[in-house]
PDB file of C-alpha atoms in Angstrom:
ATOM      1  CA  MET A   1     -83.435   3.970 -38.657  1.00 88.00           C
ATOM      2  CA  ARG A   2     -83.887   1.061 -41.032  1.00 93.00           C
ATOM      3  CA  LEU A   3     -84.879  -2.175 -39.304  1.00 96.00           C
ATOM      4  CA  PRO A   4     -84.518  -5.831 -40.276  1.00 97.00           C
ATOM      5  CA  ASP A   5     -87.513  -7.357 -42.049  1.00 97.00           C
ATOM      6  CA  THR A   6     -88.257  -9.450 -38.952  1.00 98.00           C
ATOM      7  CA  ALA A   7     -89.268  -6.263 -37.104  1.00 97.00           C
ATOM      8  CA  HIS A   8     -92.363  -6.435 -39.319  1.00 98.00           C
ATOM      9  CA  THR A   9     -92.705 -10.115 -40.203  1.00 98.00           C
ATOM     10  CA  SER A  10     -92.438 -11.364 -36.595  1.00 97.00           C
ATOM     11  CA  ARG A  11     -95.420  -9.330 -35.399  1.00 97.00           C
ATOM     12  CA  PRO A  12     -99.006 -10.624 -35.622  1.00 97.00           C
ATOM     13  CA  TRP A  13    -100.174  -7.840 -37.926  1.00 98.00           C
ATOM     14  CA  ARG A  14    -103.494  -8.235 -39.738  1.00 97.00           C
ATOM     15  CA  ILE A  15    -101.813  -7.007 -42.938  1.00 98.00           C
ATOM     16  CA  HIS A  16     -99.941 -10.316 -43.330  1.00 98.00           C
ATOM     17  CA  THR A  17    -103.068 -12.226 -44.344  1.00 97.00           C
ATOM     18  CA  LEU A  18    -104.055  -9.518 -46.838  1.00 97.00           C
ATOM     19  CA  THR A  19    -100.782  -9.199 -48.724  1.00 98.00           C
ATOM     20  CA  PRO A  20     -99.289 -12.663 -49.351  1.00 97.00           C
ATOM     21  CA  ASP A  21     -98.659 -11.625 -52.979  1.00 97.00           C
ATOM     22  CA  PHE A  22     -96.708  -8.488 -51.952  1.00 98.00           C
ATOM     23  CA  ARG A  23     -92.985  -8.245 -51.187  1.00 97.00           C
ATOM     24  CA  LEU A  24     -91.737  -6.482 -48.072  1.00 97.00           C
ATOM     25  CA  GLU A  25     -89.551  -3.687 -49.430  1.00 95.00           C
ATOM     26  CA  ASP A  26     -88.275  -2.256 -46.131  1.00 95.00           C
ATOM     27  CA  VAL A  27     -89.063  -1.476 -42.497  1.00 97.00           C
ATOM     28  CA  TRP A  28     -88.268   1.763 -40.658  1.00 97.00           C
ATOM     29  CA  GLU A  29     -88.345   2.802 -37.010  1.00 96.00           C
ATOM     30  CA  LEU A  30     -90.197   6.081 -36.607  1.00 96.00           C
ATOM     31  CA  PRO A  31     -88.876   8.631 -34.064  1.00 95.00           C
ATOM     32  CA  THR A  32     -92.293   8.963 -32.410  1.00 95.00           C
ATOM     33  CA  PRO A  33     -91.996   8.006 -28.718  1.00 95.00           C
ATOM     34  CA  GLY A  34     -95.385   7.873 -27.047  1.00 95.00           C
ATOM     35  CA  GLY A  35     -97.915   5.995 -25.051  1.00 95.00           C
ATOM     36  CA  PRO A  36     -99.994   2.933 -25.898  1.00 95.00           C
ATOM     37  CA  ASP A  37    -102.823   4.929 -27.507  1.00 94.00           C
ATOM     38  CA  ASP A  38    -100.831   7.389 -29.665  1.00 96.00           C
ATOM     39  CA  LEU A  39    -101.246   5.714 -33.065  1.00 96.00           C
ATOM     40  CA  GLN A  40    -104.226   7.971 -33.812  1.00 94.00           C
ATOM     41  CA  ARG A  41    -102.031  11.016 -33.172  1.00 93.00           C
ATOM     42  CA  LEU A  42     -99.383   9.701 -35.571  1.00 94.00           C
ATOM     43  CA  VAL A  43    -101.984   8.983 -38.258  1.00 94.00           C
ATOM     44  CA  ARG A  44    -103.424  12.501 -37.917  1.00 91.00           C
ATOM     45  CA  GLN A  45     -99.946  13.972 -38.281  1.00 90.00           C
ATOM     46  CA  MET A  46     -99.129  11.849 -41.329  1.00 87.00           C
ATOM     47  CA  VAL A  47    -102.361  12.537 -43.222  1.00 88.00           C
ATOM     48  CA  THR A  48    -102.258  16.306 -42.759  1.00 84.00           C
ATOM     49  CA  GLY A  49     -98.994  16.548 -44.671  1.00 67.00           C
ATOM     50  CA  GLN A  50     -97.220  18.496 -41.933  1.00 61.00           C
ATOM     51  CA  GLY A  51     -93.586  19.173 -42.689  1.00 59.00           C
ATOM     52  CA  HIS A  52     -91.497  19.505 -45.810  1.00 60.00           C
ATOM     53  CA  PHE A  53     -88.991  17.256 -47.486  1.00 63.00           C
ATOM     54  CA  SER A  54     -85.383  18.267 -47.882  1.00 63.00           C
ATOM     55  CA  GLY A  55     -84.334  19.783 -51.188  1.00 72.00           C
ATOM     56  CA  ALA A  56     -83.012  16.502 -52.627  1.00 76.00           C
ATOM     57  CA  ALA A  57     -86.096  14.473 -51.682  1.00 73.00           C
ATOM     58  CA  ARG A  58     -88.437  17.230 -52.862  1.00 74.00           C
ATOM     59  CA  SER A  59     -86.576  17.368 -56.209  1.00 81.00           C
ATOM     60  CA  LEU A  60     -86.798  13.594 -56.636  1.00 80.00           C
ATOM     61  CA  PHE A  61     -90.559  13.637 -55.963  1.00 77.00           C
ATOM     62  CA  ALA A  62     -91.072  16.503 -58.411  1.00 81.00           C
ATOM     63  CA  LEU A  63     -89.084  14.632 -61.054  1.00 82.00           C
ATOM     64  CA  ARG A  64     -91.047  11.415 -60.437  1.00 84.00           C
ATOM     65  CA  TRP A  65     -94.443  13.144 -60.754  1.00 79.00           C
ATOM     66  CA  LYS A  66     -93.311  14.968 -63.912  1.00 89.00           C
ATOM     67  CA  ILE A  67     -92.093  11.738 -65.543  1.00 86.00           C
ATOM     68  CA  GLY A  68     -95.282   9.988 -64.394  1.00 83.00           C
ATOM     69  CA  ARG A  69     -97.426  12.644 -66.084  1.00 85.00           C
ATOM     70  CA  LEU A  70     -95.340  12.484 -69.243  1.00 87.00           C
ATOM     71  CA  PHE A  71     -95.629   8.684 -69.570  1.00 86.00           C
ATOM     72  CA  GLY A  72     -99.111   8.313 -68.066  1.00 85.00           C
ATOM     73  CA  TRP A  73     -97.966   6.190 -65.099  1.00 86.00           C
ATOM     74  CA  ASP A  74    -100.408   7.796 -62.678  1.00 85.00           C
ATOM     75  CA  ARG A  75    -103.564   8.003 -64.790  1.00 85.00           C
ATOM     76  CA  PRO A  76    -106.762   6.807 -63.097  1.00 85.00           C
ATOM     77  CA  ASP A  77    -106.955   3.779 -65.406  1.00 86.00           C
ATOM     78  CA  ALA A  78    -103.585   2.617 -64.001  1.00 82.00           C
ATOM     79  CA  GLY A  79    -104.623   2.817 -60.343  1.00 85.00           C
ATOM     80  CA  LEU A  80    -106.901   1.399 -57.691  1.00 89.00           C
ATOM     81  CA  GLY A  81    -110.201   0.060 -58.925  1.00 86.00           C
ATOM     82  CA  ALA A  82    -108.959   0.019 -62.517  1.00 85.00           C
ATOM     83  CA  ARG A  83    -105.625  -1.782 -63.003  1.00 86.00           C
ATOM     84  CA  VAL A  84    -105.669  -3.314 -59.526  1.00 91.00           C
ATOM     85  CA  GLU A  85    -108.299  -4.149 -56.972  1.00 94.00           C
ATOM     86  CA  THR A  86    -108.149  -2.249 -53.699  1.00 95.00           C
ATOM     87  CA  LEU A  87    -107.070  -4.179 -50.605  1.00 96.00           C
ATOM     88  CA  ARG A  88    -110.402  -3.151 -49.046  1.00 96.00           C
ATOM     89  CA  ASN A  89    -111.929  -5.954 -51.119  1.00 96.00           C
ATOM     90  CA  ARG A  90    -109.745  -8.466 -49.246  1.00 96.00           C
ATOM     91  CA  LEU A  91    -110.694  -7.308 -45.756  1.00 97.00           C
ATOM     92  CA  PRO A  92    -112.476  -9.637 -43.352  1.00 97.00           C
ATOM     93  CA  ALA A  93    -115.820  -8.326 -42.080  1.00 97.00           C
ATOM     94  CA  ASP A  94    -114.477  -6.848 -38.825  1.00 96.00           C
ATOM     95  CA  LEU A  95    -111.908  -4.690 -40.665  1.00 96.00           C
ATOM     96  CA  ARG A  96    -114.271  -3.857 -43.536  1.00 95.00           C
ATOM     97  CA  ASP A  97    -116.901  -2.645 -41.067  1.00 95.00           C
ATOM     98  CA  GLY A  98    -114.340  -0.784 -38.940  1.00 94.00           C
ATOM     99  CA  PRO A  99    -112.739   2.592 -39.553  1.00 92.00           C
ATOM    100  CA  THR A 100    -110.637   3.059 -42.670  1.00 92.00           C
ATOM    101  CA  GLY A 101    -108.740   6.005 -41.284  1.00 92.00           C
ATOM    102  CA  PRO A 102    -108.252   9.271 -43.154  1.00 92.00           C
ATOM    103  CA  ASP A 103    -106.664   9.596 -46.597  1.00 91.00           C
ATOM    104  CA  PRO A 104    -103.403  11.544 -46.698  1.00 87.00           C
ATOM    105  CA  ILE A 105    -103.557  15.036 -48.183  1.00 83.00           C
ATOM    106  CA  ALA A 106    -100.028  15.418 -49.562  1.00 76.00           C
ATOM    107  CA  VAL A 107     -99.609  12.022 -51.251  1.00 80.00           C
ATOM    108  CA  PRO A 108    -101.985   9.946 -53.394  1.00 85.00           C
ATOM    109  CA  LEU A 109    -102.496   7.153 -50.854  1.00 90.00           C
ATOM    110  CA  THR A 110    -105.920   5.730 -49.998  1.00 94.00           C
ATOM    111  CA  SER A 111    -106.567   4.524 -46.466  1.00 96.00           C
ATOM    112  CA  VAL A 112    -107.518   0.837 -46.168  1.00 97.00           C
ATOM    113  CA  TYR A 113    -108.043   0.223 -42.446  1.00 97.00           C
ATOM    114  CA  LEU A 114    -107.220   1.536 -38.999  1.00 97.00           C
ATOM    115  CA  THR A 115    -107.062  -0.435 -35.739  1.00 97.00           C
ATOM    116  CA  ASP A 116    -105.602   0.364 -32.339  1.00 95.00           C
ATOM    117  CA  ASN A 117    -102.113  -0.647 -33.521  1.00 97.00           C
ATOM    118  CA  GLU A 118    -102.172  -0.646 -37.358  1.00 97.00           C
ATOM    119  CA  TRP A 119    -102.930   1.827 -40.108  1.00 97.00           C
ATOM    120  CA  VAL A 120    -102.711   0.788 -43.739  1.00 98.00           C
ATOM    121  CA  ALA A 121    -102.854   2.936 -46.868  1.00 96.00           C
ATOM    122  CA  GLU A 122    -102.293   1.948 -50.493  1.00 97.00           C
ATOM    123  CA  LEU A 123    -101.348   3.405 -53.855  1.00 94.00           C
ATOM    124  CA  ALA A 124    -101.409   1.876 -57.316  1.00 95.00           C
ATOM    125  CA  ASN A 125    -100.101   3.179 -60.608  1.00 93.00           C
ATOM    126  CA  LYS A 126     -98.633   1.751 -63.786  1.00 93.00           C
ATOM    127  CA  THR A 127     -95.412   0.733 -62.016  1.00 94.00           C
ATOM    128  CA  VAL A 128     -96.513  -0.813 -58.723  1.00 95.00           C
ATOM    129  CA  HIS A 129     -99.207  -1.482 -56.131  1.00 97.00           C
ATOM    130  CA  THR A 130     -97.742  -0.198 -52.846  1.00 96.00           C
ATOM    131  CA  VAL A 131     -98.905  -0.625 -49.271  1.00 97.00           C
ATOM    132  CA  MET A 132     -97.716   1.586 -46.427  1.00 96.00           C
ATOM    133  CA  HIS A 133     -98.186  -0.137 -43.078  1.00 98.00           C
ATOM    134  CA  ILE A 134     -97.816   1.948 -39.938  1.00 97.00           C
ATOM    135  CA  GLY A 135     -97.662  -0.124 -36.778  1.00 98.00           C
ATOM    136  CA  TRP A 136     -97.594   1.027 -33.164  1.00 98.00           C
ATOM    137  CA  VAL A 137     -95.090  -1.096 -31.228  1.00 97.00           C
ATOM    138  CA  PRO A 138     -93.575  -1.264 -27.749  1.00 96.00           C
ATOM    139  CA  ASP A 139     -90.111   0.287 -27.587  1.00 93.00           C
ATOM    140  CA  SER A 140     -87.088  -0.703 -25.505  1.00 88.00           C
ATOM    141  CA  ARG A 141     -87.775   1.989 -22.871  1.00 90.00           C
ATOM    142  CA  GLY A 142     -91.223   0.844 -21.782  1.00 93.00           C
ATOM    143  CA  GLY A 143     -93.088   3.176 -24.133  1.00 95.00           C
ATOM    144  CA  TYR A 144     -94.318   2.886 -27.712  1.00 97.00           C
ATOM    145  CA  ARG A 145     -93.330   4.190 -31.140  1.00 97.00           C
ATOM    146  CA  GLY A 146     -94.320   3.993 -34.761  1.00 97.00           C
ATOM    147  CA  GLN A 147     -92.893   1.591 -37.290  1.00 97.00           C
ATOM    148  CA  MET A 148     -93.348   1.889 -41.049  1.00 97.00           C
ATOM    149  CA  ALA A 149     -93.224  -1.025 -43.471  1.00 97.00           C
ATOM    150  CA  VAL A 150     -93.493  -0.677 -47.236  1.00 97.00           C
ATOM    151  CA  LEU A 151     -94.891  -3.622 -49.185  1.00 98.00           C
ATOM    152  CA  VAL A 152     -94.843  -3.687 -52.969  1.00 97.00           C
ATOM    153  CA  LYS A 153     -96.293  -5.648 -55.848  1.00 97.00           C
ATOM    154  CA  PRO A 154     -94.477  -4.450 -58.992  1.00 96.00           C
ATOM    155  CA  ASN A 155     -96.423  -4.380 -62.247  1.00 94.00           C
ATOM    156  CA  GLY A 156     -94.564  -6.818 -64.497  1.00 94.00           C
ATOM    157  CA  LEU A 157     -90.994  -6.517 -65.714  1.00 96.00           C
ATOM    158  CA  PHE A 158     -91.277  -2.734 -66.050  1.00 94.00           C
ATOM    159  CA  GLY A 159     -92.446  -2.425 -62.427  1.00 94.00           C
ATOM    160  CA  ARG A 160     -89.623  -4.635 -61.161  1.00 96.00           C
ATOM    161  CA  ALA A 161     -87.052  -2.601 -63.128  1.00 95.00           C
ATOM    162  CA  TYR A 162     -88.580   0.647 -61.847  1.00 93.00           C
ATOM    163  CA  MET A 163     -88.440  -0.541 -58.220  1.00 94.00           C
ATOM    164  CA  ALA A 164     -84.825  -1.665 -58.635  1.00 95.00           C
ATOM    165  CA  ALA A 165     -83.890   1.682 -60.199  1.00 93.00           C
ATOM    166  CA  ILE A 166     -85.438   3.799 -57.420  1.00 92.00           C
ATOM    167  CA  ARG A 167     -84.331   1.610 -54.488  1.00 93.00           C
ATOM    168  CA  PRO A 168     -81.008   3.434 -53.871  1.00 93.00           C
ATOM    169  CA  PHE A 169     -82.732   6.830 -54.008  1.00 90.00           C
ATOM    170  CA  ARG A 170     -85.458   5.642 -51.624  1.00 90.00           C
ATOM    171  CA  HIS A 171     -83.003   4.168 -49.114  1.00 90.00           C
ATOM    172  CA  LEU A 172     -80.431   6.954 -49.223  1.00 89.00           C
ATOM    173  CA  ILE A 173     -82.548  10.080 -49.741  1.00 88.00           C
ATOM    174  CA  VAL A 174     -86.341   9.775 -49.735  1.00 86.00           C
ATOM    175  CA  ASP A 175     -87.055   7.428 -46.823  1.00 89.00           C
ATOM    176  CA  PRO A 176     -84.521   9.006 -44.421  1.00 89.00           C
ATOM    177  CA  ALA A 177     -85.977  12.446 -45.280  1.00 87.00           C
ATOM    178  CA  LEU A 178     -89.487  11.115 -44.637  1.00 87.00           C
ATOM    179  CA  ILE A 179     -88.469   9.588 -41.288  1.00 90.00           C
ATOM    180  CA  HIS A 180     -86.756  12.840 -40.279  1.00 90.00           C
ATOM    181  CA  MET A 181     -89.835  14.870 -41.299  1.00 88.00           C
ATOM    182  CA  ILE A 182     -92.117  12.569 -39.271  1.00 90.00           C
ATOM    183  CA  GLY A 183     -89.837  12.942 -36.242  1.00 91.00           C
ATOM    184  CA  ARG A 184     -89.788  16.743 -36.497  1.00 89.00           C
ATOM    185  CA  GLY A 185     -93.572  16.836 -36.795  1.00 87.00           C
ATOM    186  CA  TRP A 186     -93.922  14.537 -33.798  1.00 91.00           C
ATOM    187  CA  GLN A 187     -91.713  16.774 -31.654  1.00 88.00           C
ATOM    188  CA  ARG A 188     -93.611  19.892 -32.727  1.00 85.00           C
ATOM    189  CA  SER A 189     -96.989  18.343 -31.926  1.00 79.00           C
ATOM    190  CA  ALA A 190     -95.759  17.328 -28.466  1.00 73.00           C
ATOM    191  CA  ALA A 191     -94.723  20.899 -27.629  1.00 62.00           C
TER     192      ALA A 191
END
């Protein structure tokens, strides 16, 4: 379920001080009910690439990667360490010296940091510098659950136009499919 921006902005996340130049794109509740120490379990599930997208979401991803190859959007010189500096360079000493967390297998995200209640991974290409923030938050039933926020820093006018063009597809197809896939994986790992 999509959440209001305040579900992310009202929490004392460490990510806030690292991304003042990013825009909060959206916030999603993850169907991952658990205990206070289950963020590590969620991170493990997310980085292993368990699950499959629906046909529509899978087709959109395939189309995006094909167009990206054709126009060179995802070349190494357009990414982290080349076009943009990694967020790791902004980390205070305690986060820099702490665990980064694992890099996802199925998507080209790079892990930035991992704490007891936050995991952050980033991606940069010719269109945007994106941050995925996974937080572990108390739920309304006395337990905990995951929450995903997506922060973006579009690359110029082209990046802003690209983000505007994909927003309906993300909100209607891709993100709901991702949330559903995370929920199915969570249920399977609990069994």
